[in-house]
Short mmCIF file of C-alpha atoms in Angstrom, two decimals:
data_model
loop_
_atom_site.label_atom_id
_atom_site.label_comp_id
_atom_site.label_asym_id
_atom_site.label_seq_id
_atom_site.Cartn_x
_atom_site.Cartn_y
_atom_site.Cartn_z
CA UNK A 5 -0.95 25.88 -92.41
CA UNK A 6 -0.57 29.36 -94.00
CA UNK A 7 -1.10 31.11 -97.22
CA UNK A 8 2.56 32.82 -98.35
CA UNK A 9 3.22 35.31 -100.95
CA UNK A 10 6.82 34.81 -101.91
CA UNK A 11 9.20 36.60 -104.19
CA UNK A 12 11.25 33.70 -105.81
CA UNK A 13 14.81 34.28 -105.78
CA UNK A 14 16.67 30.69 -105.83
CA UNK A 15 16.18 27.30 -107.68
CA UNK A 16 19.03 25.04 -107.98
CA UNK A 17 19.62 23.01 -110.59
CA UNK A 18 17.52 19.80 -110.29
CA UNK A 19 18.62 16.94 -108.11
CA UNK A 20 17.85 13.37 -107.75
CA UNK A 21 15.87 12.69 -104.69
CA UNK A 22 15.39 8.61 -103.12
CA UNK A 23 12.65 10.33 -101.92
CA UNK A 24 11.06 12.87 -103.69
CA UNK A 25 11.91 11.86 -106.98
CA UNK A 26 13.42 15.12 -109.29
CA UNK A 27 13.10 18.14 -107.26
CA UNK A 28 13.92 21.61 -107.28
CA UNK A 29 14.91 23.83 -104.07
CA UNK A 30 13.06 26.70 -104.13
CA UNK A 31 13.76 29.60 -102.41
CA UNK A 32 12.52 33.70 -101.96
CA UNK A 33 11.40 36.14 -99.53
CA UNK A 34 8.60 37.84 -98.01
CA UNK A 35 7.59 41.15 -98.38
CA UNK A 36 9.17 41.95 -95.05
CA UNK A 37 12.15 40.40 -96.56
CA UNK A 38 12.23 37.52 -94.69
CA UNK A 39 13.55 34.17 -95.83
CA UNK A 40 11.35 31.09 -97.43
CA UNK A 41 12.48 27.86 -98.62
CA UNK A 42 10.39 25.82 -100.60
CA UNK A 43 11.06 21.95 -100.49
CA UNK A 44 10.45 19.42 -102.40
CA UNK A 45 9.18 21.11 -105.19
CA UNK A 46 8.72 18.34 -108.33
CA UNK A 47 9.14 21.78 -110.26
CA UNK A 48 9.16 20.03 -113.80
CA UNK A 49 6.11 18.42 -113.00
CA UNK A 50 3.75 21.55 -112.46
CA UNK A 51 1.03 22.27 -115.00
CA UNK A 52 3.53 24.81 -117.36
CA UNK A 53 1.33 28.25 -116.17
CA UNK A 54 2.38 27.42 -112.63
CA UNK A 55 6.42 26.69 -113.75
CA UNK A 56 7.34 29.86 -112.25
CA UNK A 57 10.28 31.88 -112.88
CA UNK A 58 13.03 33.98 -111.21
CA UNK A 59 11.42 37.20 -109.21
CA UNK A 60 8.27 35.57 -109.75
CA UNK A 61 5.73 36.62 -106.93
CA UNK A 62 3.80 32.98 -105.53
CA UNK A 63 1.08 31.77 -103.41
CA UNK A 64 0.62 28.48 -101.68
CA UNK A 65 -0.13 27.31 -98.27
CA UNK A 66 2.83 25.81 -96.73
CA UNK A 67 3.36 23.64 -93.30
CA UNK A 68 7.29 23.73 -91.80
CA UNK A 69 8.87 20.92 -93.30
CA UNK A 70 9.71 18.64 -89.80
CA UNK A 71 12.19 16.62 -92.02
CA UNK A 72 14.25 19.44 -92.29
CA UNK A 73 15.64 21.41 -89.09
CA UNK A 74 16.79 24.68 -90.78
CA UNK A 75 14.61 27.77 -89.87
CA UNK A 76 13.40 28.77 -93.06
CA UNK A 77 12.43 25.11 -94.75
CA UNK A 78 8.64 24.98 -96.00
CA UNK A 79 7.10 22.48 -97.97
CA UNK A 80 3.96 23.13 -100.49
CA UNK A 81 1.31 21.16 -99.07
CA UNK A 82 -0.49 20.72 -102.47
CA UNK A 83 2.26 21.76 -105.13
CA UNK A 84 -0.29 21.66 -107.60
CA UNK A 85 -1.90 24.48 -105.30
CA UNK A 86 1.30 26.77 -105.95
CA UNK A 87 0.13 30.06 -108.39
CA UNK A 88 2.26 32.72 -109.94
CA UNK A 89 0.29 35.63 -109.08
CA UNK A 90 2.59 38.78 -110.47
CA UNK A 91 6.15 38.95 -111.72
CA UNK A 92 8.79 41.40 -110.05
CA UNK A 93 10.69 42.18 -113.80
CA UNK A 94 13.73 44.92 -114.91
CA UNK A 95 13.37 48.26 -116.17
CA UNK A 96 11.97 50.22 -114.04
CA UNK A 97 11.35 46.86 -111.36
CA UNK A 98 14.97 47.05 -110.76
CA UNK A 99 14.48 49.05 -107.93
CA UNK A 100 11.92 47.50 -106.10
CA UNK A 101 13.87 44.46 -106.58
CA UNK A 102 16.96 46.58 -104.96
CA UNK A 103 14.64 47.42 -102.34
CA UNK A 104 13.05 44.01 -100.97
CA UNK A 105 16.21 42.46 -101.49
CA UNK A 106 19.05 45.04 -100.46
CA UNK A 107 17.30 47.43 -97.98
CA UNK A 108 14.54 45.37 -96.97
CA UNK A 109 16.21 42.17 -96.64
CA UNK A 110 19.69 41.83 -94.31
CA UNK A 111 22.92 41.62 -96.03
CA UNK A 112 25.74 39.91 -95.30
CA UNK A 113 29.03 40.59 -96.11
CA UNK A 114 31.43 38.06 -93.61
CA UNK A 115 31.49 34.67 -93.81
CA UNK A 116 31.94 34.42 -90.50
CA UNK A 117 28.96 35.68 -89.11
CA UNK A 118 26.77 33.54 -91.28
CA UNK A 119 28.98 30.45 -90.05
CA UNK A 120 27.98 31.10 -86.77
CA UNK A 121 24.34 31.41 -87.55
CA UNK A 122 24.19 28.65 -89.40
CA UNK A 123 25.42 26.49 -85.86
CA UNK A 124 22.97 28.43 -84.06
CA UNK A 125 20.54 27.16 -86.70
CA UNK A 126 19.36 30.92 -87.18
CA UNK A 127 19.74 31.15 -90.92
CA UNK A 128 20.56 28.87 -93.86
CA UNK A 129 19.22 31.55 -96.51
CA UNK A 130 20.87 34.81 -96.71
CA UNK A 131 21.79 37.65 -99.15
CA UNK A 132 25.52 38.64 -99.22
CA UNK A 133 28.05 40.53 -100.40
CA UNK A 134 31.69 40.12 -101.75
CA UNK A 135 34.09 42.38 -101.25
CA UNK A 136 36.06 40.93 -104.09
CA UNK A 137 36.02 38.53 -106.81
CA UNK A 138 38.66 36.73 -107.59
CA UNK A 139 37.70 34.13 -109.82
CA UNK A 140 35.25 31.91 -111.48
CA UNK A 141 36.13 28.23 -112.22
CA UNK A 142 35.03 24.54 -112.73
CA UNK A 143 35.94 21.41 -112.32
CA UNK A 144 34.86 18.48 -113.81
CA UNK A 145 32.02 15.86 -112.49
CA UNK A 146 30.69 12.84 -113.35
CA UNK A 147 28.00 13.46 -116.43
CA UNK A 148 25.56 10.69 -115.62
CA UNK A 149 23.39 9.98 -112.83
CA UNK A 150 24.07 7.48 -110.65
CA UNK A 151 22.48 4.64 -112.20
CA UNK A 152 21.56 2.86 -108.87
CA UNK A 153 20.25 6.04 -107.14
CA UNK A 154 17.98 6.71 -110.37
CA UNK A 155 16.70 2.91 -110.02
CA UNK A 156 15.74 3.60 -106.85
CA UNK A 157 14.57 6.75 -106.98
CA UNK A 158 11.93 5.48 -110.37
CA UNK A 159 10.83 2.36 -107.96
CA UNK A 160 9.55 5.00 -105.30
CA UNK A 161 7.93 7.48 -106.80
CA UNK A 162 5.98 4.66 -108.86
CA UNK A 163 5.04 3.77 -105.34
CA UNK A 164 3.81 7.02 -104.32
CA UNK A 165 2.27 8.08 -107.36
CA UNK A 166 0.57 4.73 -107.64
CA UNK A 167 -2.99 6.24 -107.12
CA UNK A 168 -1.94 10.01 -108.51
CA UNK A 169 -2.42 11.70 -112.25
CA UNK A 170 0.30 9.65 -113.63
CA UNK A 171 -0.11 11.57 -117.36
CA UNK A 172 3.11 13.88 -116.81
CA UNK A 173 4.85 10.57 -117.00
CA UNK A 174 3.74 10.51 -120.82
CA UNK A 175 6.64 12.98 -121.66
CA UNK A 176 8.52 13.09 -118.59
CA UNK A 177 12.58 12.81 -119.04
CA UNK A 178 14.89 13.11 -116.23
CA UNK A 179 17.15 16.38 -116.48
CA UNK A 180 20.62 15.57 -117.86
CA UNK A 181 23.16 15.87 -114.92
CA UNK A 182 25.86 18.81 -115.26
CA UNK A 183 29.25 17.21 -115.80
CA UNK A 184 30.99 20.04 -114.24
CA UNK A 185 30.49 21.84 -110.51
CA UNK A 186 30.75 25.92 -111.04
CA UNK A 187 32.56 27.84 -107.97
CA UNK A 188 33.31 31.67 -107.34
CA UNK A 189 36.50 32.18 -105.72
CA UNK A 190 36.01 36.03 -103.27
CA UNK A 191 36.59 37.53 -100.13
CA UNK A 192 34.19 39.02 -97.74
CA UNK A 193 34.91 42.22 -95.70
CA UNK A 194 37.22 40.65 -93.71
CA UNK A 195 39.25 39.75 -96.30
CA UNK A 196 38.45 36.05 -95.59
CA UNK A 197 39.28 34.34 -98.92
CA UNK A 198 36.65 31.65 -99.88
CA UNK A 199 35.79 29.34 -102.68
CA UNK A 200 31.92 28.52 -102.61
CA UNK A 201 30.25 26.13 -105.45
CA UNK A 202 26.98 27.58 -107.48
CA UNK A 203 24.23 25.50 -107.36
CA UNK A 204 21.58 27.66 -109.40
CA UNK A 205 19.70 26.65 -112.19
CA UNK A 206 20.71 29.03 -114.60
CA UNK A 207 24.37 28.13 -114.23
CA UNK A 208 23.34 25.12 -115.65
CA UNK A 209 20.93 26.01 -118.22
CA UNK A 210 23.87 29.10 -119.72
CA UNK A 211 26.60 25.64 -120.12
CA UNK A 212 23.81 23.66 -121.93
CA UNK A 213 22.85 26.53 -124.37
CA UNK A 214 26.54 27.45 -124.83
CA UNK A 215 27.39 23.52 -125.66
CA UNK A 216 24.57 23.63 -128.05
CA UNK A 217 26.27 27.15 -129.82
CA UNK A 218 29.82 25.50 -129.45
CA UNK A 219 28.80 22.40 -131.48
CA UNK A 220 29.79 20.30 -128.35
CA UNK A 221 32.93 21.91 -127.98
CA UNK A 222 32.82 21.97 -124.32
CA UNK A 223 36.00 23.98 -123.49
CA UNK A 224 34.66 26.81 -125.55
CA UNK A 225 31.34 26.10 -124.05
CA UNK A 226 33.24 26.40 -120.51
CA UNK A 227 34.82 29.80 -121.34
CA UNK A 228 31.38 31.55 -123.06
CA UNK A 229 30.14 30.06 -119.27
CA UNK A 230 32.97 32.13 -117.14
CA UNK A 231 32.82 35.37 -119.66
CA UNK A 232 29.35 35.36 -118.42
CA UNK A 233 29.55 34.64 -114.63
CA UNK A 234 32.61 36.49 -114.24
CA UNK A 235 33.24 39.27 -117.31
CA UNK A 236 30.06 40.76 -117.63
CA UNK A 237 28.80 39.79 -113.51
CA UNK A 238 31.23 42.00 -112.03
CA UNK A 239 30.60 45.17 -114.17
CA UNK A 240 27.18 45.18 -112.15
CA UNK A 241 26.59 45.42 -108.13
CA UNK A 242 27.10 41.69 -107.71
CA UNK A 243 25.37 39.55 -104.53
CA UNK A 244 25.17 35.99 -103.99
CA UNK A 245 21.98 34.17 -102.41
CA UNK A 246 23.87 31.86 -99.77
CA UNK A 247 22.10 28.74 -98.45
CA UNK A 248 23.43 25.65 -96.46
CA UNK A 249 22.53 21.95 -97.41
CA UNK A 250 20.77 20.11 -94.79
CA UNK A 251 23.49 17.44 -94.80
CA UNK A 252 26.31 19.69 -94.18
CA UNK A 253 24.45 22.45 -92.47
CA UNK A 254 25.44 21.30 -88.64
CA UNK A 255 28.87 19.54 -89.26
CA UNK A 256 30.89 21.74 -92.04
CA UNK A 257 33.18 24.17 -90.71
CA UNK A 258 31.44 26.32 -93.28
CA UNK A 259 28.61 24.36 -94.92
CA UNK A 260 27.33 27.37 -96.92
CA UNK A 261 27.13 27.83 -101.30
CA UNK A 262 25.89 30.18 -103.87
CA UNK A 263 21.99 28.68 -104.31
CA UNK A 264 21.87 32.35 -106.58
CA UNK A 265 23.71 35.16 -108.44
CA UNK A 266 22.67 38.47 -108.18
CA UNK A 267 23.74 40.88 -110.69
CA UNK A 268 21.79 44.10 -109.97
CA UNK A 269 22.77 47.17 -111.58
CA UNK A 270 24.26 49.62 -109.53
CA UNK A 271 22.48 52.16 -107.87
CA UNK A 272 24.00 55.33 -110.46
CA UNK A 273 23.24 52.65 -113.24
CA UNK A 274 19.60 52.62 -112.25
CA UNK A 275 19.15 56.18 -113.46
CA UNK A 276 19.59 54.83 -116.95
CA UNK A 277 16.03 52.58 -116.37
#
């Protein structure tokens, strides 16, 4: 058991766990610039001054998570114990947020070297950088949960929460599922041409606020969603935060995705902060 100070970079949007119930996967670095991820995390659960955000710096004690085989997997041993102690913002933070996670930090920029650490089981978190991007797209997904997987998922957690504070319950509601998967298509330095789903939260969050402004019109909804991600994204000195899914991470010829989007000013830009 150890106390970490972590610089949150990643959550995903939130998934359905059999296990864990709704969870978010957390992820950030050290100060050193060394990789953390933070799992399960019931994220909507926390008390709301502990919800922390983006480039938020925590502290909790974590254990490795022996469920999970990937180098950098942690799990809060009390999430209630998990504190936002300082936030990392822009302005004049850009830089120190250039410098943990560009300089500090190792980045990437072929695919094929983080394929091959991923086998190794060396990484599964990693900054990196495209050479080129070609394209931002969806596709469409189911929009509901899947009913039998929430049925089970509700029958567990009342299990394990049988002798916990049950009062978030009181006002509690499941996270509406996406009904559409987000993907860049780039190249690395290679000139390896890839197409790599993004799993963050705020993918997710930008469709549901632009559905709201559309007055459900989802196709304009989709398009506010790419002039976004792609438009204004690549006027700025784009990285991705990769990751691998634990499912995937051992078996898929490349089992990595975009867990984060980047879009740091560049470095003549910064003059203007």
């Amino acid at each position: 058991m150890t106390k970490e100070r972590i610089l949150v970079t990643v959550k995903t949007y939130p998934t359905l766990s059999r296990k864990y119930g709704e969870t978010v996967c957390t992820a950030g670095v050290r100060a050193d610039g060394s990789w953390v991820r933070l799992y399960p995390v019931p994220f909507r659960r926390l008390d709301e001054q502990d919800r922390y955000r983006l480039y938020d710096w925590i502290e909790c004690d974590l254990r490795r998570n022996d469920s999970d085989p990937r180098p950098e997997t942690y799990r809060p041993i009390d999430p209630d114990a998990l504190h936002r102690v300082d936030h990392l913002g822009t302005g004049a933070r850009w830089r120190e947020r250039r410098r943990i996670l560009l300089e500090t930090a190792r980045v990437y920029d072929r695919l094929d070297e983080l394929v091959a650490a991923a086998k190794s089981n060396t990484a599964s978190l990693a900054v990196f950088k495209p050479r080129l991007v070609r394209d931002f797209i969806w596709e469409e997904d189911a929009a509901d949960w899947d009913p039998k997987k929430l049925a089970e998922m509700r029958a567990l957690t009342d299990q394990l929460d049988l002798y916990d504070d049950n009062t978030w319950r009181e006002t509690f509601k499941v996270i509406p599922k996406l009904p559409y998967n987000f993907s860049y298509r780039f190249e690395d330095a290679a000139g390896t041409k890839s197409e790599l789903q993004v799993l963050e939260w705020q993918a997710g969050a930008l469709y549901w606020n632009c559905l709201r402004s559309s007055e459900g019109d989802e196709a304009r909804a989709l398009k506010k969603v790419r002039q976004k991600y792609f438009d204004e994204f690549l006027r700025t000195d784009l990285h991705f935060f990769l990751g691998t899914t634990q499912q995937f991470h051992f078996v898929a010829p490349n089992p990595w995705v975009i867990v984060g989007v980047f879009p740091i000013p560049h470095e003549n830009q910064l003059e203007l902060f």
